[in-house]
Coordinates of C-alpha atoms in Angstrom, one line a residue:
X1 CA -78.6 89.0 97.9
X2 CA -77.8 85.2 99.7
X3 CA -77.7 87.6 102.9
X4 CA -81.2 89.0 101.6
X5 CA -82.4 85.5 101.5
X6 CA -80.9 85.0 105.0
X7 CA -82.2 87.1 107.0
X8 CA -85.6 87.7 105.8
X9 CA -85.8 83.1 105.2
X10 CA -88.8 82.6 107.2
X11 CA -90.5 85.3 105.3
X12 CA -90.0 83.1 102.1
X13 CA -90.9 79.9 103.5
X14 CA -94.3 82.0 104.3
X15 CA -94.5 82.8 100.6
X16 CA -93.5 79.8 98.8
X17 CA -95.8 77.2 100.9
X18 CA -99.0 80.0 100.6
X19 CA -97.7 79.2 96.4
X20 CA -98.1 75.4 96.8
X21 CA -101.2 75.9 99.4
X22 CA -103.3 77.7 96.8
X23 CA -101.8 75.3 93.6
X24 CA -98.9 77.3 92.1
X25 CA -96.1 74.0 93.0
X26 CA -94.7 75.3 89.2
X27 CA -94.2 78.5 89.8
X28 CA -92.4 77.8 93.5
X29 CA -90.4 75.4 91.1
X30 CA -89.2 77.2 88.6
X31 CA -88.3 80.4 90.4
X32 CA -85.9 78.1 92.8
X33 CA -87.2 77.9 96.3
X34 CA -86.0 74.5 96.6
X35 CA -82.8 75.3 96.5
X36 CA -82.5 77.4 99.1
X37 CA -85.8 76.4 101.1
X38 CA -87.0 73.3 103.2
X39 CA -90.7 72.9 102.3
X40 CA -93.3 70.8 103.1
X41 CA -93.8 67.4 101.0
X42 CA -97.4 67.1 101.8
X43 CA -97.7 70.7 100.0
X44 CA -95.5 69.7 96.6
X45 CA -96.7 66.4 95.5
X46 CA -100.5 64.6 96.0
X47 CA -102.1 68.0 96.2
X48 CA -105.7 67.8 94.4
X49 CA -106.5 70.6 92.5
X50 CA -109.4 72.6 92.9
X51 CA -111.7 73.9 91.0
X52 CA -110.7 77.5 91.6
X53 CA -109.6 79.5 89.0
X54 CA -106.3 81.3 89.4
X55 CA -107.7 84.4 89.9
X56 CA -109.4 82.8 92.9
X57 CA -106.2 81.2 93.7
X58 CA -104.2 84.6 93.5
X59 CA -106.3 86.1 95.8
X60 CA -106.1 83.7 98.2
X61 CA -102.4 83.9 98.4
X62 CA -102.2 87.9 98.5
X63 CA -105.5 87.6 101.4
X64 CA -103.3 84.8 103.1
X65 CA -99.9 87.3 103.1
X66 CA -100.9 89.9 104.8
X67 CA -100.7 93.6 104.6
X68 CA -97.8 94.5 102.0
X69 CA -100.0 91.9 99.2
X70 CA -103.6 93.2 100.0
X71 CA -102.9 96.8 99.5
X72 CA -99.9 95.1 96.1
X73 CA -103.3 94.1 94.9
X74 CA -106.0 96.5 95.4
X75 CA -103.4 98.6 93.5
X76 CA -102.8 96.1 90.7
X77 CA -106.9 96.0 90.4
X78 CA -106.7 99.3 89.5
X79 CA -104.6 98.8 86.6
X80 CA -106.7 96.7 83.2
X81 CA -103.8 97.6 81.1
X82 CA -101.1 95.4 82.7
X83 CA -103.3 92.5 84.2
X84 CA -105.3 90.2 82.6
X85 CA -109.4 91.4 82.6
X86 CA -110.3 88.1 84.6
X87 CA -107.6 88.6 87.4
X88 CA -108.6 92.2 87.9
X89 CA -112.4 90.8 89.3
X90 CA -110.6 88.9 91.7
X91 CA -108.3 91.2 93.1
X92 CA -111.8 93.8 93.6
X93 CA -112.5 91.6 95.7
X94 CA -109.9 91.5 98.2
X95 CA -110.6 92.2 101.8
X96 CA -108.6 94.9 103.7
X97 CA -110.3 94.3 107.7
X98 CA -108.0 92.6 109.9
X99 CA -108.1 93.2 113.4
X100 CA -107.5 96.3 115.5
X101 CA -103.9 97.1 117.3
X102 CA -104.4 98.6 121.1
X103 CA -105.1 101.6 122.4
X104 CA -102.2 101.1 124.4
X105 CA -100.1 101.2 121.1
X106 CA -102.5 104.0 120.4
X107 CA -101.0 106.1 122.4
X108 CA -97.3 105.1 122.4
X109 CA -97.6 106.3 118.6
X110 CA -99.8 109.6 119.4
X111 CA -97.0 110.7 122.2
X112 CA -94.4 109.7 119.3
X113 CA -95.4 111.7 116.8
X114 CA -96.9 114.6 118.3
X115 CA -94.4 114.8 121.6
X116 CA -97.4 115.1 124.1
X117 CA -99.7 112.0 126.1
X118 CA -103.2 111.7 124.1
X119 CA -105.1 113.7 126.7
X120 CA -103.2 116.7 126.1
X121 CA -104.1 116.9 123.0
X122 CA -107.9 115.0 122.5
X123 CA -110.7 115.5 125.7
X124 CA -112.2 112.3 124.2
X125 CA -111.1 110.1 122.6
X126 CA -113.2 106.5 121.4
X127 CA -111.2 103.6 122.3
X128 CA -112.6 101.3 119.6
X129 CA -111.6 102.7 115.8
X130 CA -114.4 103.4 113.9
X131 CA -112.0 100.4 110.9
X132 CA -109.4 98.9 111.0
X133 CA -107.4 98.5 108.1
X134 CA -104.3 97.2 106.8
X135 CA -101.8 99.9 107.0
X136 CA -104.4 102.0 110.4
X137 CA -106.7 102.5 111.9
X138 CA -109.5 105.4 112.5
X139 CA -110.4 106.8 115.9
X140 CA -113.1 109.2 117.1
X141 CA -112.1 112.1 119.1
X142 CA -112.8 115.7 120.5
X143 CA -110.0 118.5 120.5
X144 CA -109.7 120.8 123.6
X145 CA -111.4 123.5 121.3
X146 CA -114.4 121.6 120.9
X147 CA -114.2 120.0 117.1
X148 CA -115.2 116.7 116.6
X149 CA -112.3 115.0 114.6
X150 CA -110.8 111.6 113.3
X151 CA -107.8 110.1 113.9
X152 CA -105.7 107.5 112.1
X153 CA -103.0 106.0 113.6
X154 CA -101.0 104.1 111.0
X155 CA -99.9 99.9 112.1
X156 CA -96.7 99.9 114.1
X157 CA -94.3 98.6 112.5
X158 CA -96.2 98.1 109.4
X159 CA -93.5 100.5 107.6
X160 CA -90.7 98.3 108.0
X161 CA -92.9 95.3 107.6
X162 CA -93.4 96.6 104.0
X163 CA -90.1 97.6 102.8
X164 CA -88.9 94.1 103.8
X165 CA -91.7 92.4 101.8
X166 CA -91.1 94.4 98.6
X167 CA -87.5 93.6 99.2
X168 CA -88.5 89.9 98.8
X169 CA -90.6 90.8 95.9
X170 CA -88.2 92.8 94.1
X171 CA -86.0 89.9 94.4
X172 CA -88.4 87.0 93.6
X173 CA -89.6 89.5 90.5
X174 CA -85.6 89.2 89.4
X175 CA -85.3 85.6 89.7
X176 CA -88.6 84.5 87.8
X177 CA -87.6 87.3 85.0
X178 CA -84.6 85.4 84.6
X179 CA -85.7 81.5 84.6
X180 CA -89.7 82.7 82.9
X181 CA -90.3 83.6 79.3
X182 CA -93.9 85.1 81.0
X183 CA -91.9 86.8 84.0
X184 CA -90.0 88.6 81.0
X185 CA -93.2 89.5 79.2
X186 CA -95.5 90.6 81.3
X187 CA -91.9 92.8 82.2
X188 CA -93.5 92.1 85.9
X189 CA -90.7 93.9 87.5
X190 CA -91.7 97.6 86.2
X191 CA -94.9 96.8 87.3
X192 CA -93.7 96.4 90.6
X193 CA -91.7 99.3 91.2
X194 CA -94.6 101.0 89.8
X195 CA -96.9 99.6 92.9
X196 CA -94.3 100.3 94.9
X197 CA -94.0 103.5 94.3
X198 CA -97.8 104.0 95.1
X199 CA -97.7 101.8 98.0
X200 CA -95.2 104.0 100.2
X201 CA -96.6 107.3 99.4
X202 CA -99.8 105.9 101.3
X203 CA -97.5 105.2 104.7
X204 CA -96.5 109.2 104.6
X205 CA -100.1 110.4 105.9
X206 CA -98.6 114.3 104.7
X207 CA -99.4 113.2 101.8
X208 CA -103.0 112.2 101.8
X209 CA -103.5 116.1 103.9
X210 CA -101.7 117.6 100.8
X211 CA -104.4 115.7 99.1
X212 CA -107.2 116.5 101.1
X213 CA -106.4 120.6 101.2
X214 CA -105.8 120.3 97.2
X215 CA -109.4 119.3 97.0
X216 CA -110.3 121.6 99.5
X217 CA -109.6 124.5 97.4
X218 CA -111.1 122.8 93.9
X219 CA -114.4 123.3 95.5
X220 CA -113.9 126.1 98.4
X221 CA -116.2 128.3 96.0
X222 CA -119.3 125.5 95.3
X223 CA -121.4 125.1 98.1
X224 CA -122.5 121.6 97.4
X225 CA -119.2 119.9 97.4
X226 CA -117.7 119.6 101.0
X227 CA -114.0 118.4 101.9
X228 CA -112.7 118.0 105.7
X229 CA -110.2 120.2 107.0
X230 CA -107.1 119.4 108.2
X231 CA -106.0 119.8 111.4
X232 CA -102.0 120.4 110.8
X233 CA -100.6 121.0 114.2
X234 CA -102.1 117.1 115.2
X235 CA -100.8 116.1 112.1
X236 CA -98.0 113.3 110.8
X237 CA -95.8 110.6 108.6
X238 CA -97.3 108.4 111.2
X239 CA -100.7 110.7 112.6
X240 CA -103.5 112.1 110.1
X241 CA -106.2 114.2 112.4
X242 CA -108.8 115.3 109.9
X243 CA -112.6 117.4 110.6
X244 CA -115.2 114.1 111.4
X245 CA -117.8 114.7 109.5
X246 CA -121.2 112.9 109.9
X247 CA -123.4 111.3 106.7
X248 CA -125.0 109.0 105.2
X249 CA -122.8 106.1 102.2
X250 CA -124.2 106.9 99.2
X251 CA -124.1 102.9 98.7
X252 CA -127.3 103.3 101.9
X253 CA -130.1 104.5 99.3
X254 CA -132.4 102.8 102.3
X255 CA -131.6 105.2 104.9
X256 CA -130.9 108.1 102.1
X257 CA -134.4 108.0 101.3
X258 CA -135.7 107.9 105.0
X259 CA -133.6 110.6 105.2
X260 CA -135.3 112.9 103.0
X261 CA -132.2 112.9 100.3
X262 CA -133.1 114.3 96.8
X263 CA -131.2 111.0 94.9
X264 CA -131.3 112.6 91.5
X265 CA -129.8 115.7 93.2
X266 CA -126.8 113.6 94.8
X267 CA -126.5 111.6 91.2
X268 CA -125.8 115.2 89.9
X269 CA -123.9 116.9 92.4
X270 CA -121.8 113.8 92.5
X271 CA -121.6 113.6 88.6
X272 CA -119.9 117.4 89.2
X273 CA -117.6 117.0 91.2
X274 CA -115.8 114.1 89.9
X275 CA -115.8 116.4 86.6
X276 CA -114.7 119.3 88.2
X277 CA -112.2 117.7 89.5
X278 CA -111.1 115.3 85.8
X279 CA -111.5 118.1 83.2
X280 CA -111.5 121.3 84.8
X281 CA -108.7 120.8 87.6
X282 CA -107.1 118.0 86.4
X283 CA -106.5 116.2 90.1
X284 CA -109.0 113.8 91.1
X285 CA -110.4 110.9 93.8
X286 CA -108.8 107.8 92.8
X287 CA -111.3 105.6 94.9
X288 CA -114.3 106.8 94.5
X289 CA -116.2 104.2 96.4
X290 CA -119.7 104.6 97.8
X291 CA -118.2 104.3 101.2
X292 CA -115.2 107.4 100.7
X293 CA -118.5 109.8 99.2
X294 CA -121.0 111.1 101.9
X295 CA -124.1 112.9 102.1
X296 CA -124.5 115.7 104.0
X297 CA -127.7 117.7 105.2
X298 CA -128.6 119.4 102.4
X299 CA -128.2 117.2 99.9
X300 CA -124.1 117.9 100.3
X301 CA -121.9 115.8 98.6
X302 CA -118.7 115.2 100.7
X303 CA -115.4 113.1 99.4
X304 CA -112.8 111.6 102.1
X305 CA -110.0 109.6 102.4
X306 CA -107.5 111.2 99.9
X307 CA -104.7 108.1 99.8
X308 CA -105.5 107.7 95.9
X309 CA -105.8 110.5 93.6
X310 CA -105.0 111.0 89.9
X311 CA -102.9 113.4 88.3
X312 CA -104.5 114.5 84.6
X313 CA -101.1 116.3 83.5
X314 CA -101.6 119.5 80.0
X315 CA -100.6 116.5 77.6
X316 CA -102.9 114.6 79.1
X317 CA -105.5 116.6 78.4
X318 CA -104.5 117.1 75.8
X319 CA -104.5 113.4 74.8
X320 CA -107.8 113.2 76.0
X321 CA -109.4 115.5 74.0
X322 CA -107.9 113.4 71.3
X323 CA -108.9 110.4 71.9
X324 CA -112.7 112.4 72.6
X325 CA -111.8 114.1 68.4
X326 CA -111.4 110.4 67.2
X327 CA -114.1 109.0 69.2
X328 CA -116.9 111.4 67.9
X329 CA -115.8 110.9 64.3
X330 CA -115.7 107.3 64.5
X331 CA -112.1 107.8 63.2
X332 CA -110.1 104.0 63.4
X333 CA -107.0 105.9 62.6
X334 CA -107.2 108.9 65.6
X335 CA -108.0 105.7 67.9
X336 CA -104.7 104.2 67.3
X337 CA -102.6 107.5 66.9
X338 CA -103.5 108.6 70.4
X339 CA -103.1 105.3 72.0
X340 CA -100.2 105.2 70.9
X341 CA -99.7 109.6 71.8
X342 CA -100.4 108.4 75.4
X343 CA -98.8 104.4 76.1
X344 CA -95.3 103.3 75.1
X345 CA -95.7 101.1 72.3
X346 CA -93.2 97.6 71.7
X347 CA -91.2 97.2 68.7
X348 CA -92.8 94.3 68.3
X349 CA -96.5 95.4 68.0
X350 CA -98.9 94.0 65.4
X351 CA -100.3 97.2 64.1
X352 CA -102.9 95.1 62.0
X353 CA -104.2 93.3 65.0
X354 CA -104.0 96.1 66.6
X355 CA -106.7 98.0 64.3
X356 CA -108.3 95.3 63.7
X357 CA -109.2 95.3 67.7
X358 CA -109.7 99.0 67.3
X359 CA -112.0 98.6 64.0
X360 CA -114.3 96.1 66.8
X361 CA -113.9 98.6 69.1
X362 CA -115.5 101.1 67.1
X363 CA -117.9 99.1 65.5
X364 CA -119.9 98.2 69.6
X365 CA -120.2 101.7 69.5
X366 CA -121.5 102.7 66.3
X367 CA -124.6 104.0 66.0
X368 CA -125.7 103.8 70.1
X369 CA -127.2 107.3 71.4
X370 CA -124.2 108.8 73.5
X371 CA -127.1 108.6 76.3
X372 CA -126.8 104.7 76.3
X373 CA -123.2 104.8 76.2
X374 CA -120.6 104.7 79.2
X375 CA -117.9 106.4 79.8
X376 CA -115.7 104.3 82.0
X377 CA -116.5 101.4 80.2
X378 CA -115.6 102.5 76.9
X379 CA -112.2 104.0 79.5
X380 CA -112.1 100.3 80.5
X381 CA -112.4 98.6 76.8
X382 CA -109.3 100.8 76.0
X383 CA -107.3 99.6 78.6
X384 CA -108.4 96.0 77.5
X385 CA -107.0 96.7 74.2
X386 CA -103.7 98.7 75.4
X387 CA -103.7 94.9 77.5
X388 CA -103.5 92.5 74.6
X389 CA -101.1 94.2 72.4
X390 CA -98.6 95.1 75.4
X391 CA -99.2 98.8 75.3
X392 CA -98.2 100.4 78.3
X393 CA -101.1 103.2 79.5
X394 CA -99.8 106.1 82.3
X395 CA -101.5 105.0 85.5
X396 CA -103.7 107.9 86.1
X397 CA -105.4 107.4 82.9
X398 CA -105.4 104.4 83.9
X399 CA -106.8 104.8 87.6
X400 CA -109.5 107.6 85.9
X401 CA -110.9 104.6 84.0
X402 CA -111.5 103.3 87.5
X403 CA -113.0 105.9 88.9
X404 CA -115.2 107.0 86.1
X405 CA -116.6 103.3 86.0
X406 CA -117.0 103.1 89.8
X407 CA -119.3 106.6 90.1
X408 CA -121.0 105.6 87.2
X409 CA -121.8 102.4 89.3
X410 CA -123.1 105.1 92.4
X411 CA -125.0 107.5 89.7
X412 CA -126.6 104.5 88.3
X413 CA -128.0 103.6 91.7
X414 CA -128.7 106.7 92.7
X415 CA -131.1 108.1 89.6
X416 CA -130.8 105.0 86.4
X417 CA -132.4 107.9 84.4
X418 CA -129.6 109.5 84.6
X419 CA -127.2 109.7 81.7
X420 CA -123.6 110.3 83.0
X421 CA -122.3 110.9 79.7
X422 CA -124.9 113.5 78.7
X423 CA -123.3 115.3 81.8
X424 CA -119.8 115.0 80.5
X425 CA -120.2 117.2 77.4
X426 CA -120.2 120.4 78.9
X427 CA -116.9 119.6 80.3
X428 CA -115.9 117.7 77.1
X429 CA -116.7 120.5 74.9
X430 CA -114.5 123.0 77.2
X431 CA -111.7 120.9 77.4
X432 CA -112.1 120.8 73.5
X433 CA -111.8 124.9 74.0
X434 CA -109.1 124.8 75.8
X435 CA -107.2 122.8 73.3
X436 CA -107.7 125.4 70.8
X437 CA -107.0 128.2 72.8
X438 CA -104.2 130.4 71.2
X439 CA -102.3 129.9 74.2
X440 CA -102.1 126.5 74.1
X441 CA -101.8 125.5 70.8
X442 CA -98.6 127.8 71.4
X443 CA -97.1 126.2 74.2
X444 CA -97.7 122.7 72.3
X445 CA -96.1 124.0 69.4
X446 CA -93.3 125.4 71.5
X447 CA -92.6 121.6 73.3
X448 CA -92.8 121.3 70.3
X449 CA -90.3 122.9 68.3
X450 CA -88.0 122.7 71.7
X451 CA -87.9 118.8 71.2
X452 CA -87.1 119.4 67.4
X453 CA -84.5 122.0 68.1
X454 CA -83.1 119.5 71.1
X455 CA -82.4 117.3 68.1
X456 CA -81.0 119.4 65.5
X457 CA -78.8 120.5 68.8
X458 CA -77.5 116.8 69.2
X459 CA -77.6 115.9 65.4
X460 CA -73.7 116.6 65.5
X461 CA -72.5 114.9 67.5
X462 CA -75.1 111.7 67.2
X463 CA -73.6 111.7 63.7
X464 CA -70.1 111.7 64.7
X465 CA -71.1 108.9 67.4
X466 CA -72.4 107.0 64.6
X467 CA -69.5 107.4 62.1
X468 CA -67.0 106.3 64.6
X469 CA -69.2 102.9 65.2
X470 CA -69.4 102.6 61.3
X471 CA -65.6 102.6 61.5
X472 CA -65.3 100.2 63.8
X473 CA -67.5 98.0 62.0
X474 CA -70.4 98.0 64.9
X475 CA -73.4 99.0 63.2
X476 CA -75.7 96.0 62.4
X477 CA -79.0 97.9 60.1
X478 CA -81.9 95.8 60.5
X479 CA -85.1 96.6 58.4
X480 CA -88.0 95.2 59.3
X481 CA -91.7 95.5 56.5
X482 CA -94.9 93.8 56.3
X483 CA -94.8 90.7 54.2
X484 CA -91.2 92.0 53.2
X485 CA -91.3 87.7 52.2
X486 CA -94.2 89.0 49.9
X487 CA -92.5 92.2 48.9
X488 CA -89.0 89.6 48.2
X489 CA -90.8 87.4 45.7
X490 CA -92.7 90.2 43.2
X491 CA -89.0 91.2 42.8
X492 CA -87.9 88.2 42.2
X493 CA -90.1 87.5 39.4
X494 CA -90.2 91.1 38.1
X495 CA -86.1 90.5 37.5
X496 CA -86.3 87.3 36.3
X497 CA -89.0 87.5 33.7
X498 CA -86.3 91.3 32.5
X499 CA -83.0 89.0 32.4
X500 CA -85.4 86.4 30.1
X501 CA -86.8 89.0 28.0
X502 CA -83.0 90.6 27.6
X503 CA -82.2 87.7 26.9
X504 CA -84.4 86.4 24.4
X505 CA -83.8 90.1 22.2
X506 CA -80.4 89.2 22.3
X507 CA -80.7 85.6 21.0
X508 CA -82.9 87.5 18.0
X509 CA -80.8 89.7 17.1
X510 CA -77.3 87.4 17.3
X511 CA -79.8 85.2 15.1
X512 CA -81.0 88.0 13.0
X513 CA -77.7 89.4 12.3
X514 CA -75.6 85.9 11.6
X515 CA -78.7 85.3 8.9
X516 CA -77.9 88.9 7.4
X517 CA -74.3 88.5 7.0
X518 CA -74.5 84.8 6.0
X519 CA -77.1 85.9 3.1
X520 CA -75.0 89.2 1.7
X521 CA -71.5 87.5 2.3
X522 CA -70.1 87.1 -1.5
X523 CA -66.5 86.0 -0.4
X524 CA -66.4 82.4 0.7
X525 CA -64.2 81.9 4.0
X526 CA -63.8 79.9 6.3
X527 CA -66.0 81.0 8.9
X528 CA -69.4 80.6 6.3
X529 CA -68.4 77.3 5.8
X530 CA -68.8 76.2 8.8
X531 CA -73.3 76.2 9.9
X532 CA -72.7 79.2 12.1
X533 CA -76.1 79.3 11.9
X534 CA -77.3 75.8 13.4
X535 CA -74.5 75.8 15.8
X536 CA -75.9 78.9 17.3
X537 CA -79.3 77.7 16.9
X538 CA -78.1 74.9 18.8
X539 CA -76.5 76.9 21.8
X540 CA -79.6 79.0 22.6
X541 CA -81.8 76.8 22.6
X542 CA -80.0 75.8 25.4
X543 CA -79.6 78.3 27.4
X544 CA -82.7 78.9 27.0
X545 CA -83.7 76.6 28.1
X546 CA -81.3 76.1 30.9
X547 CA -82.6 79.8 32.3
X548 CA -86.1 78.9 32.1
X549 CA -85.4 76.2 34.1
X550 CA -83.9 77.6 36.7
X551 CA -86.7 80.0 36.8
X552 CA -89.5 77.4 37.1
X553 CA -87.7 75.9 39.7
X554 CA -87.2 78.8 41.6
X555 CA -91.0 79.4 42.2
X556 CA -91.1 82.7 40.5
X557 CA -91.8 83.4 37.1

């Protein structure tokens, strides 16, 4: 750990300075940067607080620290189940525009990756990139075969830079979880691991190429949706060559109108294409913002940039159909069960508060016409409830909510009268039909039976292990019941009242016996010369008063 910090001391310093500059002095101190860094005193004390929100300051820190942090922030903006909403809104503003790298580097990387000089592969190659981002940049080119292509080249040394930053962040999140209670509460190391996995996938362009081919197969019989072709002979992990698609971005409404596009048809085809991906194929574009969806001649929709995708597994489809059923029935219990099945619910979750939040969500959509409901907003609302109760939701489901919200925004601008939820209804019904198919029902039943079977097979071994631990005195039993204290107080009241009744009954029986015996006795004995009734009465009265005093003193009569 110390060796790692010494190797990257300059980068640790950059991070600490950025945090100090934007008002996170407390974080710097509590993590312990000062123990191994010499930081500028002018940044550590006396800095006037600005009026920026914490979300704005986080965004500025990420932008200052460069590509790794910007990409992590962009990925984090898709996780409303992990990040507060006010921070999400700022992360969505993160800019991924950086200066392009030199054309000499472009030539060198293409030679290293493809094994030939650039001029041997391309008839022409534009030196000025179409777009430059933190991980790579895109150039327009023409192959010797005459095909127009878009070539994405990865930024020099970006992979090693990102790996270094991720290594440092792993160290810092470990430090934070040891020193900061909120870091443990939000499980920031787990969040970093999940986001790092997604970021590393973006560094491999062959993953994006395979994603494009999967989308192409989905729509190969649909002429209204187009996916550009991948040129595998000229693609590697650091170079991606795809067909260049000439079109107008769906966000450019005026240009679309000027070129005679039917905006209503474009809205319908975009919605149809997304629902086909989500509900039928279970594999969808994770970032369908207006720049990644183009309009081609004939009102054809073209999807581009497949670096971020989501997957809906059969199990998740089952949960989605359960959620649809619960929402249709206005069933709070059904929604709670589905959220519990989909996510990792912490043991300490406040069930009554969770129920109350879902009830409020149900009331929000109660008696509202389906045509007025935002599907993406409804999913986002559920994710916000999950965040408030620290329920971890699969990342693909959060990406689904983000994608739906984005598509709804585009569709609303193209055709304000278009109801996306009405358009989604047939796909939802198809999803429910799939759930009820005998084959799918049988597969789900077999899966559960297999799970129970494994549990039964392991049961003898688990019982043996439990017995061993009990014999060693290592088993600790903890029972947690809502309102347990109230229940125990009631049990105390009942037991005390029973005790009082039993003692009173015994007292009565004894006294009756003594009185009867005294009246029936014919011989004079020593017992009858003693005032037993009076003494017994006094003793019993004292016991009775003591019992009453004890019960009333406990306050649990």
